[in-house]
Amino acid sequence: MRVDFPPLHCVVAMHPDETLLDAARRAAAPLGNSCGGVGVCARCRVRVITGWENLSPPTAIESRVASSLTFAANERLACQAVVKGDCQVTTDYW
């Protein structure tokens, strides 16, 4: 499993049960996070370019936050999305 951060020209190999936030940290990708990964700050919001089907389903917390902040259909919280296969992600600030 790999997570690709195209704007940063970086690809990271994943371990089982790791989140997109774990991948970003390993890649030294500047991804916001102030809630400690519990899913309430929404600073780790990412846009999934490819591989949406290779991420875990949204958690209840993520669904609530996404609804209140009106996430686009392809947006996820990196701290809540567990990687199950290859994907590509970006943000609006890279």
XYZ file of C-alpha atoms in Angstrom:
94
model
C 0.000 0.000 0.000
C 1.235 3.443 -0.894
C 0.028 6.994 -0.391
C 1.088 9.488 -3.033
C 1.229 13.223 -2.354
C 1.566 14.459 -5.992
C 2.050 18.179 -5.280
C 4.935 17.322 -2.957
C 6.441 14.654 -5.255
C 6.395 12.181 -2.376
C 5.187 8.572 -2.050
C 5.030 6.732 1.275
C 4.720 2.991 1.916
C 2.052 2.199 4.487
C 1.819 -0.263 7.351
C -1.488 -1.974 8.211
C -4.070 0.187 10.014
C -2.282 3.492 9.487
C -4.165 6.673 8.661
C -3.525 9.273 6.007
C -2.227 11.479 8.812
C 0.363 8.817 9.695
C 1.433 8.802 6.038
C 1.703 12.588 5.940
C 3.838 12.607 9.068
C 6.191 9.971 7.667
C 6.455 11.944 4.418
C 7.128 15.169 6.336
C 4.119 16.607 4.507
C 2.883 19.798 6.155
C -0.587 18.746 7.234
C -2.411 20.607 9.988
C -3.494 18.825 13.151
C -4.288 20.369 16.502
C -6.715 17.889 18.085
C -4.272 15.014 18.440
C -5.950 12.944 15.748
C -9.385 12.601 17.323
C -11.144 14.184 14.350
C -12.606 17.375 15.746
C -10.357 20.194 14.502
C -10.631 19.379 10.759
C -7.179 20.869 10.134
C -6.086 17.607 8.476
C -8.766 17.855 5.790
C -7.487 16.383 2.518
C -8.871 15.884 -0.968
C -8.655 12.328 -2.296
C -7.532 12.373 -5.934
C -7.597 8.612 -6.515
C -8.162 5.561 -4.350
C -11.242 6.688 -2.405
C -12.328 3.045 -2.354
C -9.022 2.133 -0.670
C -9.806 4.119 2.471
C -11.888 3.033 5.436
C -15.465 4.347 5.567
C -15.909 7.682 7.352
C -16.198 7.385 11.125
C -19.180 8.864 12.986
C -17.009 11.764 14.149
C -15.737 12.384 10.622
C -19.260 12.289 9.177
C -20.459 14.812 11.751
C -17.529 17.178 11.109
C -17.833 16.774 7.321
C -21.530 17.586 7.476
C -21.103 20.667 9.647
C -18.238 22.007 7.493
C -19.846 20.959 4.190
C -16.999 18.766 2.926
C -16.915 18.024 -0.799
C -17.669 14.417 -1.751
C -13.951 13.652 -2.179
C -12.726 15.196 1.101
C -11.702 13.270 4.204
C -10.108 13.876 7.582
C -6.620 12.394 7.315
C -6.628 11.415 10.989
C -9.748 9.274 10.524
C -9.152 7.693 7.099
C -7.367 4.351 7.447
C -5.451 3.359 4.326
C -6.440 -0.046 2.895
C -4.756 0.327 -0.520
C -3.028 2.799 -2.837
C -4.328 6.352 -2.996
C -3.370 9.916 -3.899
C -4.227 12.940 -1.770
C -3.697 16.678 -1.792
C -4.874 19.765 0.080
C -5.790 23.299 -0.887
C -2.628 24.703 0.712
C 0.153 22.625 -0.920
